[in-house]
Amino acid sequence: MIAQRAAERQGAVIGGYDQQIANNRLLGNQAYQTLQANYDPIAADAVATRERNMGRIDQYGNSMRSDLDIKAQQMMAAAQQSAIQRGLGNTTITNSLQRGAAFDNNRQKLALEDQLLQNRIATDSSLSGAYQNVLQNRAQALGSQFNQNISNENQLTGQRLGYIGGIQKCHVRAAKSDHSRQATGKLRAVSKGPRTLHGFSSGQH
């Protein structure tokens, strides 16, 4: 009866450790998932912000290209009208005016493309740095939580194994004690038996 109660208590303690380990895994996984849920939108927002800003640069570039083309056409029309008014509206002069307007337009467009490229590089560098910081913080937070989960489980598992090891030691000591008592009992039984001398019992003459 005593042994049964002891076994029940031991089973309850071991079951308690198992429940703590299960709870630790559940809470650890929840904490890990919460961190993911918190950081993933931040990372996604950093990517979306970069795309928005790059899109704005592209919109600005398209608008400026269109403006340059319109200005070039206006300047060409004004130059041709001026030449005609001065009696210089022949083909040679018109072609020269067109080449000059086209050259000036291309020069301004090249300057615009250089400016747009610098804006893209600066924007990409800034937002990429912010995005990398988010990823780094995310990785560190998730790694820390993962290591904490493992540490907690190892601690509980160690306590559980230590308790089981203590039970096993108690069983070994009990078995040795039983064996020792049995051996002592046998020696006492032998010592209480008939004494003999040279193969004859003490009752013989």
Short mmCIF file of C-alpha atoms in Angstrom, two decimals:
data_model
loop_
_atom_site.label_atom_id
_atom_site.label_comp_id
_atom_site.label_asym_id
_atom_site.label_seq_id
_atom_site.Cartn_x
_atom_site.Cartn_y
_atom_site.Cartn_z
CA MET A 1 0.00 0.00 0.00
CA ILE A 2 2.84 2.38 0.91
CA ALA A 3 4.69 1.53 -2.29
CA GLN A 4 1.54 2.17 -4.35
CA ARG A 5 1.04 5.59 -2.78
CA ALA A 6 4.68 6.47 -3.37
CA ALA A 7 4.36 5.42 -7.02
CA GLU A 8 1.24 7.56 -7.38
CA ARG A 9 3.00 10.59 -5.89
CA GLN A 10 5.97 10.07 -8.16
CA GLY A 11 3.71 9.75 -11.20
CA ALA A 12 1.92 12.97 -10.24
CA VAL A 13 5.22 14.86 -9.93
CA ILE A 14 6.47 13.55 -13.27
CA GLY A 15 3.13 14.41 -14.85
CA GLY A 16 3.46 17.91 -13.43
CA TYR A 17 6.85 18.33 -15.07
CA ASP A 18 5.41 17.08 -18.37
CA GLN A 19 2.61 19.63 -18.14
CA GLN A 20 5.07 22.43 -17.37
CA ILE A 21 7.14 21.45 -20.41
CA ALA A 22 4.04 21.42 -22.61
CA ASN A 23 2.93 24.81 -21.25
CA ASN A 24 6.42 26.23 -21.80
CA ARG A 25 6.39 25.10 -25.43
CA LEU A 26 2.95 26.61 -25.98
CA LEU A 27 3.85 29.96 -24.39
CA GLY A 28 7.23 30.03 -26.13
CA ASN A 29 5.66 29.40 -29.54
CA GLN A 30 3.04 32.07 -28.87
CA ALA A 31 5.73 34.59 -27.95
CA TYR A 32 7.71 33.69 -31.07
CA GLN A 33 4.66 34.06 -33.30
CA THR A 34 3.78 37.38 -31.65
CA LEU A 35 7.23 38.74 -32.46
CA GLN A 36 6.85 37.58 -36.05
CA ALA A 37 3.44 39.21 -36.27
CA ASN A 38 4.89 42.47 -34.92
CA TYR A 39 7.97 42.63 -37.12
CA ASP A 40 6.63 41.30 -40.42
CA PRO A 41 4.30 44.28 -41.02
CA ILE A 42 7.16 46.67 -40.19
CA ALA A 43 9.39 44.98 -42.74
CA ALA A 44 6.58 44.94 -45.29
CA ASP A 45 5.93 48.63 -44.67
CA ALA A 46 9.61 49.44 -45.24
CA VAL A 47 9.45 47.66 -48.61
CA ALA A 48 6.19 49.41 -49.52
CA THR A 49 7.67 52.80 -48.52
CA ARG A 50 10.66 52.22 -50.78
CA GLU A 51 8.40 51.29 -53.69
CA ARG A 52 6.22 54.36 -53.10
CA ASN A 53 9.19 56.71 -53.02
CA MET A 54 10.74 55.13 -56.10
CA GLY A 55 7.39 55.47 -57.82
CA ARG A 56 7.27 59.17 -56.93
CA ILE A 57 10.73 59.67 -58.39
CA ASP A 58 9.60 57.95 -61.60
CA GLN A 59 6.48 60.12 -61.74
CA TYR A 60 8.57 63.22 -61.26
CA GLY A 61 10.94 62.09 -64.01
CA ASN A 62 8.11 61.42 -66.46
CA SER A 63 6.59 64.81 -65.71
CA MET A 64 9.90 66.60 -66.19
CA ARG A 65 10.62 64.79 -69.48
CA SER A 66 7.23 65.83 -70.78
CA ASP A 67 7.84 69.43 -69.71
CA LEU A 68 11.22 69.47 -71.45
CA ASP A 69 9.69 68.15 -74.67
CA ILE A 70 6.96 70.80 -74.56
CA LYS A 71 9.51 73.56 -73.89
CA ALA A 72 11.69 72.30 -76.74
CA GLN A 73 8.74 72.40 -79.14
CA GLN A 74 7.79 75.89 -77.97
CA MET A 75 11.36 77.14 -78.34
CA MET A 76 11.58 75.59 -81.83
CA ALA A 77 8.32 77.19 -82.91
CA ALA A 78 9.38 80.57 -81.54
CA ALA A 79 12.79 80.36 -83.27
CA GLN A 80 11.22 79.42 -86.59
CA GLN A 81 8.70 82.26 -86.36
CA SER A 82 11.48 84.70 -85.55
CA ALA A 83 13.52 83.47 -88.52
CA ILE A 84 10.56 83.81 -90.86
CA GLN A 85 9.88 87.33 -89.65
CA ARG A 86 13.49 88.22 -90.40
CA GLY A 87 13.33 86.60 -93.83
CA LEU A 88 15.46 83.61 -92.80
CA GLY A 89 12.91 80.84 -93.20
CA ASN A 90 14.84 78.66 -95.66
CA THR A 91 15.46 74.93 -95.10
CA THR A 92 19.10 75.29 -94.08
CA ILE A 93 18.32 77.70 -91.30
CA THR A 94 15.28 75.68 -90.18
CA ASN A 95 17.32 72.47 -89.96
CA SER A 96 19.99 74.30 -87.98
CA LEU A 97 17.37 75.59 -85.55
CA GLN A 98 15.93 72.08 -85.15
CA ARG A 99 19.35 70.58 -84.44
CA GLY A 100 20.08 73.27 -81.88
CA ALA A 101 16.73 72.76 -80.12
CA ALA A 102 17.16 68.97 -80.13
CA PHE A 103 20.70 69.27 -78.73
CA ASP A 104 19.56 71.57 -75.94
CA ASN A 105 16.62 69.27 -75.15
CA ASN A 106 18.87 66.21 -74.96
CA ARG A 107 21.32 68.04 -72.72
CA GLN A 108 18.58 68.98 -70.30
CA LYS A 109 17.23 65.43 -70.34
CA LEU A 110 20.66 64.01 -69.53
CA ALA A 111 20.94 66.41 -66.60
CA LEU A 112 17.47 65.30 -65.48
CA GLU A 113 18.44 61.61 -65.67
CA ASP A 114 21.54 62.29 -63.58
CA GLN A 115 19.40 64.02 -60.99
CA LEU A 116 16.86 61.19 -60.97
CA LEU A 117 19.64 58.62 -60.59
CA GLN A 118 21.08 60.45 -57.60
CA ASN A 119 17.62 60.65 -56.04
CA ARG A 120 17.08 56.93 -56.57
CA ILE A 121 20.44 56.05 -55.04
CA ALA A 122 19.85 58.27 -52.00
CA THR A 123 16.32 56.95 -51.51
CA ASP A 124 17.34 53.33 -51.96
CA SER A 125 20.28 53.71 -49.58
CA SER A 126 18.15 55.33 -46.88
CA LEU A 127 15.22 52.95 -47.10
CA SER A 128 17.40 49.89 -47.61
CA GLY A 129 19.24 50.80 -44.42
CA ALA A 130 15.96 51.12 -42.56
CA TYR A 131 14.76 47.82 -44.00
CA GLN A 132 18.00 46.07 -43.05
CA ASN A 133 17.69 47.44 -39.51
CA VAL A 134 14.19 46.03 -39.27
CA LEU A 135 15.39 42.64 -40.49
CA GLN A 136 18.33 42.69 -38.09
CA ASN A 137 16.13 43.60 -35.12
CA ARG A 138 13.63 40.94 -36.16
CA ALA A 139 16.31 38.28 -36.41
CA GLN A 140 17.80 39.23 -33.03
CA ALA A 141 14.41 39.27 -31.30
CA LEU A 142 13.32 35.95 -32.79
CA GLY A 143 16.70 34.36 -32.07
CA SER A 144 16.60 35.56 -28.47
CA GLN A 145 13.08 34.23 -27.99
CA PHE A 146 14.02 30.90 -29.57
CA ASN A 147 17.05 30.53 -27.30
CA GLN A 148 14.92 31.44 -24.27
CA ASN A 149 12.38 28.78 -25.23
CA ILE A 150 15.13 26.16 -25.52
CA SER A 151 16.71 27.24 -22.22
CA ASN A 152 13.39 27.01 -20.36
CA GLU A 153 12.65 23.57 -21.78
CA ASN A 154 16.16 22.31 -21.01
CA GLN A 155 15.81 23.53 -17.43
CA LEU A 156 12.45 21.81 -16.93
CA THR A 157 13.66 18.65 -18.66
CA GLY A 158 16.74 18.62 -16.43
CA GLN A 159 14.60 18.96 -13.32
CA ARG A 160 12.35 16.14 -14.51
CA LEU A 161 15.29 13.85 -15.25
CA GLY A 162 16.86 14.76 -11.92
CA TYR A 163 13.69 13.78 -10.10
CA ILE A 164 13.47 10.48 -11.99
CA GLY A 165 17.15 9.84 -11.28
CA GLY A 166 16.52 10.42 -7.57
CA ILE A 167 13.70 7.87 -7.63
CA GLN A 168 15.94 5.34 -9.32
CA LYS A 169 18.66 5.89 -6.70
CA CYS A 170 16.12 5.32 -3.95
CA HIS A 171 15.08 2.07 -5.60
CA VAL A 172 18.69 0.96 -5.89
CA ARG A 173 19.35 1.75 -2.21
CA ALA A 174 16.16 -0.05 -1.20
CA ALA A 175 17.14 -3.10 -3.24
CA LYS A 176 20.61 -3.13 -1.68
CA SER A 177 19.08 -2.77 1.77
CA ASP A 178 16.72 -5.69 1.11
CA HIS A 179 19.57 -7.80 -0.18
CA SER A 180 21.65 -6.91 2.86
CA ARG A 181 18.82 -7.83 5.25
CA GLN A 182 18.28 -11.10 3.44
CA ALA A 183 21.98 -11.92 3.62
CA THR A 184 22.06 -11.03 7.31
CA GLY A 185 19.04 -13.22 7.94
CA LYS A 186 20.68 -16.17 6.25
CA LEU A 187 23.84 -15.74 8.30
CA ARG A 188 21.85 -15.62 11.49
CA ALA A 189 19.92 -18.74 10.47
CA VAL A 190 23.16 -20.57 9.83
CA SER A 191 24.67 -19.45 13.12
CA LYS A 192 21.64 -20.76 15.05
CA GLY A 193 21.79 -24.25 13.44
CA PRO A 194 23.48 -27.40 14.99
CA ARG A 195 27.16 -27.00 15.59
CA THR A 196 29.41 -29.68 14.14
CA LEU A 197 32.94 -30.79 14.83
CA HIS A 198 34.81 -32.95 12.32
CA GLY A 199 31.55 -33.95 10.68
CA PHE A 200 29.81 -35.01 13.89
CA SER A 201 27.06 -33.14 15.65
CA SER A 202 27.66 -31.95 19.19
CA GLY A 203 25.05 -34.42 20.49
CA GLN A 204 27.09 -37.48 19.47
CA HIS A 205 29.53 -39.26 21.72
#
